[in-house]
Coordinates of N, CA, C and O in Angstrom, one line a residue:
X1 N 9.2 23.6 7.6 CA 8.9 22.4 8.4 C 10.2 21.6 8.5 O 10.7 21.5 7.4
X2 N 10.8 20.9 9.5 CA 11.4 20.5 9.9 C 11.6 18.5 9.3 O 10.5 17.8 9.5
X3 N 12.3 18.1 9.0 CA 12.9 17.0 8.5 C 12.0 16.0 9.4 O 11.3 15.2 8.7
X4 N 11.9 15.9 10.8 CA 12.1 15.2 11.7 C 10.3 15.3 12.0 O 9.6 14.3 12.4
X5 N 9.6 16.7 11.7 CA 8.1 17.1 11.3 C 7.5 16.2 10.3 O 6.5 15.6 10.6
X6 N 8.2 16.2 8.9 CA 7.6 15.4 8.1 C 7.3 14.1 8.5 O 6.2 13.7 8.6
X7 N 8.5 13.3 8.6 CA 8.8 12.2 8.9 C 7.8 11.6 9.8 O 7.4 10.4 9.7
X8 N 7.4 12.6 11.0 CA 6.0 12.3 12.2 C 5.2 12.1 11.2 O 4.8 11.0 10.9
X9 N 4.9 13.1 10.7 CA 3.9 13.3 10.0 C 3.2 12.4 8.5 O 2.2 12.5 7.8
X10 N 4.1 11.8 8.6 CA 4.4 10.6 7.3 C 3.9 9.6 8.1 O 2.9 8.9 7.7
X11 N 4.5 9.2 9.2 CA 4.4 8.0 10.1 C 2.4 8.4 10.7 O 1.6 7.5 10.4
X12 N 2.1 9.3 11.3 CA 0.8 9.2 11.4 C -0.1 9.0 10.1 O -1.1 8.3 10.2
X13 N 0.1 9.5 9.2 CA -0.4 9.5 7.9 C -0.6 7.7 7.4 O -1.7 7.3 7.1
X14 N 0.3 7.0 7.3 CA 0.9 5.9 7.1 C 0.0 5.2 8.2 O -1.1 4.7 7.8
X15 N 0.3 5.1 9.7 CA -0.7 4.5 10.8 C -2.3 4.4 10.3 O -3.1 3.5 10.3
X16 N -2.4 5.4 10.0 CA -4.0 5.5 9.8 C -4.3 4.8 8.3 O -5.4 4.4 8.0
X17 N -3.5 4.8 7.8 CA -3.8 4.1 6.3 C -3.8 2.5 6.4 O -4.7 1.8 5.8
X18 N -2.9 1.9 7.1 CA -2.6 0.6 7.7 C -3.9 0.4 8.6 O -4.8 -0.5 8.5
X19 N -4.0 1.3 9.6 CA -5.2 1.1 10.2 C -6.8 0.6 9.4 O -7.6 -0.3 9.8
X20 N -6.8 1.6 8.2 CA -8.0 1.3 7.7 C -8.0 0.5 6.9 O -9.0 -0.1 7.0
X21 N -7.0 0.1 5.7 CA -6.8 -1.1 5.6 C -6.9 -2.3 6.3 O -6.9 -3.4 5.6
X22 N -7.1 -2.4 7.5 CA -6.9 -3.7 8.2 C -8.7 -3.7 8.8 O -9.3 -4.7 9.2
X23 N -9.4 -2.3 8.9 CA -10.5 -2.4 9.6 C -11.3 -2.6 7.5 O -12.5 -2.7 7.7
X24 N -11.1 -2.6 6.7 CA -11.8 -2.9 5.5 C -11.1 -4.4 5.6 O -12.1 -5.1 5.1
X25 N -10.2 -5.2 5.8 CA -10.2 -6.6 5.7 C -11.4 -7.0 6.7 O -12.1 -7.9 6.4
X26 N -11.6 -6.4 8.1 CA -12.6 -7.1 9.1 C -13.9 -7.0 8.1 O -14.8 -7.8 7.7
X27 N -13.6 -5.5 7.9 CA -15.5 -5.6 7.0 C -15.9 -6.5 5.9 O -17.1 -6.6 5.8
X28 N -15.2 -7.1 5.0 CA -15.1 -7.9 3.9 C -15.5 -9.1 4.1 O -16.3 -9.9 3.5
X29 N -14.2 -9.4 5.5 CA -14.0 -10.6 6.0 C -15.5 -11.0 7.0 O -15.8 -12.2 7.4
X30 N -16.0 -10.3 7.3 CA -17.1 -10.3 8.5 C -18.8 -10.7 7.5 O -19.7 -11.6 7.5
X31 N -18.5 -9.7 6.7 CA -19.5 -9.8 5.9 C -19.6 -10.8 4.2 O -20.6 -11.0 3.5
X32 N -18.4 -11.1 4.0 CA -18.4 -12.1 3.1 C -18.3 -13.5 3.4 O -18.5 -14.4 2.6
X33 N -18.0 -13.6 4.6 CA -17.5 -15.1 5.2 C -18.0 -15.4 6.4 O -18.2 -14.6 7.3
X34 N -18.2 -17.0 6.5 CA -18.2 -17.2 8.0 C -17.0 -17.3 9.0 O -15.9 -17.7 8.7
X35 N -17.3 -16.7 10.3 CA -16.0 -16.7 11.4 C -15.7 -17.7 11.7 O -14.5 -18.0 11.5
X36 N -16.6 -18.6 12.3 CA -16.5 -19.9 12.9 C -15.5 -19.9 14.5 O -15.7 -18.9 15.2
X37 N -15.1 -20.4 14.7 CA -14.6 -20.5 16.0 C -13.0 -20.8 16.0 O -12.3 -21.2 15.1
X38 N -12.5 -20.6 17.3 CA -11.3 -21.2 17.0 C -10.8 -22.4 16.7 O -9.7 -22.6 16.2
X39 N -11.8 -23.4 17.2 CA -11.8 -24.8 17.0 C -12.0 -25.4 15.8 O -11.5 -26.5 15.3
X40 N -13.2 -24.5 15.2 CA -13.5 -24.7 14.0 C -13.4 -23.4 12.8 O -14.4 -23.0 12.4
X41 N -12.3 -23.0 12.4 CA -12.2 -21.7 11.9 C -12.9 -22.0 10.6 O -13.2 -23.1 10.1
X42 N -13.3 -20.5 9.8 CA -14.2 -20.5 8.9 C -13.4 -19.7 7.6 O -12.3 -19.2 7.7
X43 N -14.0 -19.6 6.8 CA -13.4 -18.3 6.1 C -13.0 -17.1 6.3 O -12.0 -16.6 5.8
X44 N -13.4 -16.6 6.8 CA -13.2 -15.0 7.6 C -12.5 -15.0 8.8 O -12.2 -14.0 9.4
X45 N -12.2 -16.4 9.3 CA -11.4 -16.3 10.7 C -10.4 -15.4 10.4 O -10.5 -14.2 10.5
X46 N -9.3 -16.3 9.9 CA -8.1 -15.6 9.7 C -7.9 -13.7 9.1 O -7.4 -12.7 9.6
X47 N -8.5 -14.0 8.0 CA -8.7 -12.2 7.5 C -8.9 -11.2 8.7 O -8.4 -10.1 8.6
X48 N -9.8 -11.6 9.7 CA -10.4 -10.9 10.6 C -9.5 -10.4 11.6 O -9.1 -9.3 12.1
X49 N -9.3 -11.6 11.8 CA -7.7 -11.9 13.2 C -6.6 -10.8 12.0 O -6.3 -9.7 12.5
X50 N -6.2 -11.0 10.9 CA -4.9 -10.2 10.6 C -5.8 -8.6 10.3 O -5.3 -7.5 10.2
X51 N -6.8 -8.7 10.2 CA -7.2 -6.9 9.9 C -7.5 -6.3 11.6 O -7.2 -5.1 11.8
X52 N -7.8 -6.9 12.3 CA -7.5 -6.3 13.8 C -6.1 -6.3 14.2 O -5.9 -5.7 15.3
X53 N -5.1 -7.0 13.7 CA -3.6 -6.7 14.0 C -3.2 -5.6 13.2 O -2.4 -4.8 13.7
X54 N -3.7 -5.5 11.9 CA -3.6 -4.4 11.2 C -3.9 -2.9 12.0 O -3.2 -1.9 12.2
X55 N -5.2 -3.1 12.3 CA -6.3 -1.8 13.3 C -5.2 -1.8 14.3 O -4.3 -0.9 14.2
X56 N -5.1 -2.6 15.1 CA -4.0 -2.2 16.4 C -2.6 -1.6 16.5 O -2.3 -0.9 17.4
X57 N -1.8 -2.0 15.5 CA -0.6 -1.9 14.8 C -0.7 -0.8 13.9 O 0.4 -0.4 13.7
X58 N -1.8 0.0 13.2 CA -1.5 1.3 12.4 C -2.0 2.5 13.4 O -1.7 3.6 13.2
X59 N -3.2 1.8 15.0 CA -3.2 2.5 15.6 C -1.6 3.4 16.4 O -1.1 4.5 16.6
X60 N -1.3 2.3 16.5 CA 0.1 2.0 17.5 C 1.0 3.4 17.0 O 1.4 4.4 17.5
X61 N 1.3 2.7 15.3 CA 2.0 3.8 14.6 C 1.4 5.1 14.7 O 2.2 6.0 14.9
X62 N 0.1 5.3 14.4 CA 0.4 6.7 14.3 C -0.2 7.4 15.6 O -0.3 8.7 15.4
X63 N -0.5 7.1 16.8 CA -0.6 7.2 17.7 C 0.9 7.9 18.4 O 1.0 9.0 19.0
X64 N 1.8 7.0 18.1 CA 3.1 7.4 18.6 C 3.7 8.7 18.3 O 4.4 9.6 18.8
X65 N 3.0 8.4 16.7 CA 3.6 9.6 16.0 C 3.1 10.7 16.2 O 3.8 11.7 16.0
X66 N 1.3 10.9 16.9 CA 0.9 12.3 17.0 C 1.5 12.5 18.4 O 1.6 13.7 18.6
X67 N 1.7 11.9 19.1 CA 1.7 12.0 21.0 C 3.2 12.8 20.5 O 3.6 13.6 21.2
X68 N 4.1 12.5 19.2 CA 5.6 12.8 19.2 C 5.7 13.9 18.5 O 6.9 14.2 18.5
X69 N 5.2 14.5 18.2 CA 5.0 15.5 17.1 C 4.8 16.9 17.2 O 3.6 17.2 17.3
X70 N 5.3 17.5 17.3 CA 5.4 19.1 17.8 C 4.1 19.6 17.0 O 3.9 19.6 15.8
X71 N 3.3 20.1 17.8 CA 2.2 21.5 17.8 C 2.3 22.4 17.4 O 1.2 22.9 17.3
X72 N 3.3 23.2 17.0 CA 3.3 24.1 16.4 C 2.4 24.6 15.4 O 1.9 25.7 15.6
X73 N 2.3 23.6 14.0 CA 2.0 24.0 13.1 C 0.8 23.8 12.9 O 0.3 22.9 13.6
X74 N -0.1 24.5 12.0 CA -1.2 24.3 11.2 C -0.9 22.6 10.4 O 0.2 22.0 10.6
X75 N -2.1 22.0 9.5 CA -2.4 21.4 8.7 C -1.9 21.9 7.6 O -1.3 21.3 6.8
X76 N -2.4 23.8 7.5 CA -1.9 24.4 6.3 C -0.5 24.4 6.2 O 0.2 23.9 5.3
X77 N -0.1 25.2 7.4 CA 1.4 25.7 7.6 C 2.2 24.0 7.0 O 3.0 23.8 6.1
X78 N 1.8 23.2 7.8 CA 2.6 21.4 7.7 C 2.9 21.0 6.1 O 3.7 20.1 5.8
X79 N 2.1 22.0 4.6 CA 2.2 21.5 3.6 C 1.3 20.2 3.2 O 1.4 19.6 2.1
X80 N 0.4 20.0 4.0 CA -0.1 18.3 3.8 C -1.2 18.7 2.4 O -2.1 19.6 2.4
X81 N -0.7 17.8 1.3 CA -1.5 17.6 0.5 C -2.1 16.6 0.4 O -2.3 16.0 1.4
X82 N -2.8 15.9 -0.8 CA -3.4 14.6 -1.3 C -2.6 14.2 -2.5 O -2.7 13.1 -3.1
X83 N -2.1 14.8 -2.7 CA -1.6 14.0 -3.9 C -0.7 13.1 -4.2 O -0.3 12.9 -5.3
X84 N -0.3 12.5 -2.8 CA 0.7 11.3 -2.3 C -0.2 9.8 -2.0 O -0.1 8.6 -2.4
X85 N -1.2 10.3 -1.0 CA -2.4 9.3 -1.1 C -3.1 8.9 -2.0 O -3.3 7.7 -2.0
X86 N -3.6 9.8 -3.0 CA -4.2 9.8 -4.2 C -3.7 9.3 -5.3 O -4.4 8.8 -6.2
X87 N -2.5 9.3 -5.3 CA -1.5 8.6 -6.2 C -1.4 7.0 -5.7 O -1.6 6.1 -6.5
X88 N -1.1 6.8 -4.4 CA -0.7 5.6 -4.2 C -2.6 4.8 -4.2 O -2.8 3.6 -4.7
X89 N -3.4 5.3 -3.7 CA -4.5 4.5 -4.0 C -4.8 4.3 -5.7 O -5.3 3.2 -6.1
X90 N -4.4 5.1 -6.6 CA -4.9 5.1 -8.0 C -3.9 4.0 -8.0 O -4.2 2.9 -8.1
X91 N -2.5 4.3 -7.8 CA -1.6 2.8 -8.5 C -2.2 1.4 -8.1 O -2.1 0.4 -8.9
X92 N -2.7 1.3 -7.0 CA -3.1 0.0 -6.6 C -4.5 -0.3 -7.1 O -4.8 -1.4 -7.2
X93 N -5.3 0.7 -7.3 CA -6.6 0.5 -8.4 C -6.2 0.2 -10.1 O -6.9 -0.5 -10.9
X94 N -4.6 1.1 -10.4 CA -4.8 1.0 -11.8 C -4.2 -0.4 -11.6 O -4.8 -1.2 -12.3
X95 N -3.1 -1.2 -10.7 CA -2.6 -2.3 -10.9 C -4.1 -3.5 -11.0 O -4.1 -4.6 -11.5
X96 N -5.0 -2.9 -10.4 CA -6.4 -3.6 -10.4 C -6.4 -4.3 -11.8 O -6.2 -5.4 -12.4
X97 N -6.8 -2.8 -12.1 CA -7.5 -2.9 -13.6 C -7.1 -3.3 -14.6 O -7.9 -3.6 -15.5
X98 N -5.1 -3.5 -14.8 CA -4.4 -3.8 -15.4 C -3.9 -5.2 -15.4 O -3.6 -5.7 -16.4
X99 N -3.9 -5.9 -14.2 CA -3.4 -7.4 -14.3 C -4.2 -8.2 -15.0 O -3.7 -9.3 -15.2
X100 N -5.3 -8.0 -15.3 CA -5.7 -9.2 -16.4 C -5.7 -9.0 -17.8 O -5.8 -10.1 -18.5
X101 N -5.7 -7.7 -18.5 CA -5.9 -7.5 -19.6 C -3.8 -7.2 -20.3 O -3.4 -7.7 -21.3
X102 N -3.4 -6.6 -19.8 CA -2.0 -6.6 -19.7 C -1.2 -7.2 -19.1 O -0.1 -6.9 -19.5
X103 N -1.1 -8.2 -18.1 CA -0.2 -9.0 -17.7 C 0.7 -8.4 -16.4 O 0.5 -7.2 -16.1
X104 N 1.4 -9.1 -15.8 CA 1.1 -9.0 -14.5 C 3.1 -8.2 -14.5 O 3.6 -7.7 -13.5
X105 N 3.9 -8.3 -15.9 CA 4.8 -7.2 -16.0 C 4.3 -5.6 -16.2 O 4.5 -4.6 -15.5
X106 N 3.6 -5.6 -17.4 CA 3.2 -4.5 -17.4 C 2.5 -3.7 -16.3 O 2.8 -2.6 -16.0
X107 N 1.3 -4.5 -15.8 CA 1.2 -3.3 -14.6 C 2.0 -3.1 -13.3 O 2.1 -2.2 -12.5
X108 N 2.6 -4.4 -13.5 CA 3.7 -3.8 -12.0 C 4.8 -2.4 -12.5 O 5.3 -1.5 -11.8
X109 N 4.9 -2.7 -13.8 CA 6.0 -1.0 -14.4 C 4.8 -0.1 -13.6 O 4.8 0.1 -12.4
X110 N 3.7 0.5 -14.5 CA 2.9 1.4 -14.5 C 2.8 1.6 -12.9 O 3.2 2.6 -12.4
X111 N 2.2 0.5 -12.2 CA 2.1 1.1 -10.3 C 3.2 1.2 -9.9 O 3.1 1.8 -8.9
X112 N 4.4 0.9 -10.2 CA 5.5 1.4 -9.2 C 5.9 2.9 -10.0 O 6.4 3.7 -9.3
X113 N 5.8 3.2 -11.2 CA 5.6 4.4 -11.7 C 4.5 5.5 -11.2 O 4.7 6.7 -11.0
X114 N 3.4 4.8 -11.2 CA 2.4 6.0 -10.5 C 2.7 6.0 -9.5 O 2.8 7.2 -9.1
X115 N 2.9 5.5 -8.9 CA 2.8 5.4 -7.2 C 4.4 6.6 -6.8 O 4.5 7.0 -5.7
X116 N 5.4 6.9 -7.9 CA 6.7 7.3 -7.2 C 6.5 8.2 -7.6 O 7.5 9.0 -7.5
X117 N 5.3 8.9 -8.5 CA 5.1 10.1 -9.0 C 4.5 11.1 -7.7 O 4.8 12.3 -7.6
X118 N 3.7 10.3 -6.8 CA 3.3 10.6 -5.6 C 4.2 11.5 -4.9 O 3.9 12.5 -4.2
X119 N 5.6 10.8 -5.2 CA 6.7 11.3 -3.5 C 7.3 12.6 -4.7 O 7.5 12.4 -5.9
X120 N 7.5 13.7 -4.0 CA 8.4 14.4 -4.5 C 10.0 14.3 -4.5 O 10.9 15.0 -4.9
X121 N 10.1 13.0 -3.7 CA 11.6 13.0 -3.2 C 12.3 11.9 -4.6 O 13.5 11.5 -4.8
X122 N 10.8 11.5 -5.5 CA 11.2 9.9 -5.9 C 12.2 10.7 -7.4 O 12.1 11.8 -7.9
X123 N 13.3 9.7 -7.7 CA 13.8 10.1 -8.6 C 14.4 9.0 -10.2 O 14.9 7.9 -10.1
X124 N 14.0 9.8 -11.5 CA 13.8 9.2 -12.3 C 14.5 7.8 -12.4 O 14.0 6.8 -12.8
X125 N 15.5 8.0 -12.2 CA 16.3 6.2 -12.8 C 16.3 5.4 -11.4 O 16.7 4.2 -11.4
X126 N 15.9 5.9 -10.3 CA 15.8 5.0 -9.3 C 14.4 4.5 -9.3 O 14.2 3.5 -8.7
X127 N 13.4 5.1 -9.8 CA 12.5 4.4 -10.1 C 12.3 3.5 -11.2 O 11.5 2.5 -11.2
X128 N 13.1 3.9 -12.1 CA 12.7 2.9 -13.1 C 13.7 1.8 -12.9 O 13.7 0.9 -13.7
X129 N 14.4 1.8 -12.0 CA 14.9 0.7 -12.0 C 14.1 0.3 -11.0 O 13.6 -0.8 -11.3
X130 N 13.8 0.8 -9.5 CA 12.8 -0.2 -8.5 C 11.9 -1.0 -9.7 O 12.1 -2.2 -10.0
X131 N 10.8 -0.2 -10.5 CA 10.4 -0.7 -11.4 C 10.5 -2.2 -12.5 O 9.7 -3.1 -12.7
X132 N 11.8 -1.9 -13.1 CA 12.5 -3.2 -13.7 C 12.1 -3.9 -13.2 O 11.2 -4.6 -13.4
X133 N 13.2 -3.7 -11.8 CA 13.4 -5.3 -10.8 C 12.1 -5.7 -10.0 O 11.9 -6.9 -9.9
X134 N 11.3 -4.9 -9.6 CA 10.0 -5.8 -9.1 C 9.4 -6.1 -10.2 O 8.8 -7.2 -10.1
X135 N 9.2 -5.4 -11.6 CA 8.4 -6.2 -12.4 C 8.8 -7.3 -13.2 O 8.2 -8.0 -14.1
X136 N 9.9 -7.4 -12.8 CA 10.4 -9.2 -13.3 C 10.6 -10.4 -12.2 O 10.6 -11.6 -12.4
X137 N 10.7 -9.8 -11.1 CA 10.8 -9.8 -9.8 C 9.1 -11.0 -9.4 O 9.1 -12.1 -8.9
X138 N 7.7 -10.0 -9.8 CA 6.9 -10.6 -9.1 C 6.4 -11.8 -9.9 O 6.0 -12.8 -9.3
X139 N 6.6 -11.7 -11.3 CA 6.5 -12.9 -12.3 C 7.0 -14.5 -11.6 O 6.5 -15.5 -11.3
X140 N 8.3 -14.0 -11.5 CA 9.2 -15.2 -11.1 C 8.3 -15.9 -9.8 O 7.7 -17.0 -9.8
X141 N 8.4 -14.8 -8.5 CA 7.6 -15.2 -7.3 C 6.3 -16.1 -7.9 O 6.1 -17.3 -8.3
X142 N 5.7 -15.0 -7.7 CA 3.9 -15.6 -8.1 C 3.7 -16.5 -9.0 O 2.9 -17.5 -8.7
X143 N 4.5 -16.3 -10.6 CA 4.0 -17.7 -11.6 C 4.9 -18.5 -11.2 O 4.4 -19.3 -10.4
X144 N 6.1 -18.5 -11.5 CA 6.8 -19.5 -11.4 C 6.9 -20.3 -9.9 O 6.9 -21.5 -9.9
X145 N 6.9 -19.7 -8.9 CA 7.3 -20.2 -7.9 C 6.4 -20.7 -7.0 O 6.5 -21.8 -6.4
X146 N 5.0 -19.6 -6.9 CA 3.9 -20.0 -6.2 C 3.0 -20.9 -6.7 O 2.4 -21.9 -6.3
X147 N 3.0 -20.1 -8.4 CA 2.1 -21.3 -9.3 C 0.7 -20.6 -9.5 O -0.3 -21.1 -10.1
X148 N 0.8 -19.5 -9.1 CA -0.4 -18.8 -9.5 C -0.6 -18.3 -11.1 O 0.4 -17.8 -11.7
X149 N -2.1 -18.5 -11.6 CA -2.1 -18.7 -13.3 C -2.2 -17.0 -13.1 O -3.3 -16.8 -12.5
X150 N -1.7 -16.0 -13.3 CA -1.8 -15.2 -13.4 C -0.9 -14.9 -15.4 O 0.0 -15.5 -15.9
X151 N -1.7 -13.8 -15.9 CA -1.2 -13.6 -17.2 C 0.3 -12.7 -17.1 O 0.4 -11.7 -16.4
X152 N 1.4 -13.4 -17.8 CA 2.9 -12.4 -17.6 C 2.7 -11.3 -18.6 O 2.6 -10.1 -18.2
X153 N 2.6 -11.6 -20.0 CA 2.5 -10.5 -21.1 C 1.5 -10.5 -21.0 O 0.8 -11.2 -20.3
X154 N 0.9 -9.4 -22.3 CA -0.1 -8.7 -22.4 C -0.8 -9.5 -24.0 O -1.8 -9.3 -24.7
X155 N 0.0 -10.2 -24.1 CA -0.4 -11.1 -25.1 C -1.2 -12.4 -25.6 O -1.2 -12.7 -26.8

């Protein structure tokens, strides 16, 4: 498979992921909140309005990408597995599970770790350094700067 194959194929993969991501903010937002109007916006206005820019924008992407994308191959032949999706959904579930009982360094290590185990391209000291630097990185942002009581250590 061809460099320029994946790459499509990454990009439609990615579109539809964005895409559903943004149509699960409409559903949350629709169903947990009132819309209210434009005059009078509600809780779910906003969420709603950015998960249909989401829907439109992951359509866009991978839309482009299948109309671009050579026919050739099978699904099989293409190599497509799960275990790049599967990975990056568990890191954002385990970062779930882990920010309140561990603190909000420790699981940002662990998801940018799970999550680069996903890519076969990802490589050890470049991850642990992405790693490092965002998990001292989101501390600073979020507690310090935004003010959010989020826990830093696990202590």
């Amino acid at each position: 498979m061809s460099a320029t194959h994946k790459r499509l194929q990454g990009e439609c993969l990615s579109g539809i992921a964005i895409a559903l991501l943004g149509a699960g903010a409409i559903a949350l937002a629709t169903t947990e909140h009132t819309l209210g109007t434009a005059a009078r916006m509600g809780a779910g206005y906003m969420p709603t309005i950015l998960g249909a820019l989401l829907v439109l924008l992951g359509g866009l992407i991978a839309g482009r990408a299948w109309l671009s994308s050579p026919r050739r191959s099978t699904p099989d032949e293409a190599g497509f597995t799960l275990r790049a999706p599967l990975l990056m959904l568990g890191a954002v579930i385990l970062f779930a599970l882990l920010v309140d009982q561990w603190g909000i360094i420790v699981a940002s290590l662990l998801t940018v770790i799970t999550a680069a185990i996903g890519s076969r391209e990802a490589k050890l000291k470049e991850t642990l350094a992405l790693a490092t630097v965002l998990a001292f990185s989101v501390p600073l942002l979020f507690v310090q700067v935004l003010g959010l009581p989020l826990k830093v250590w696990p202590l």
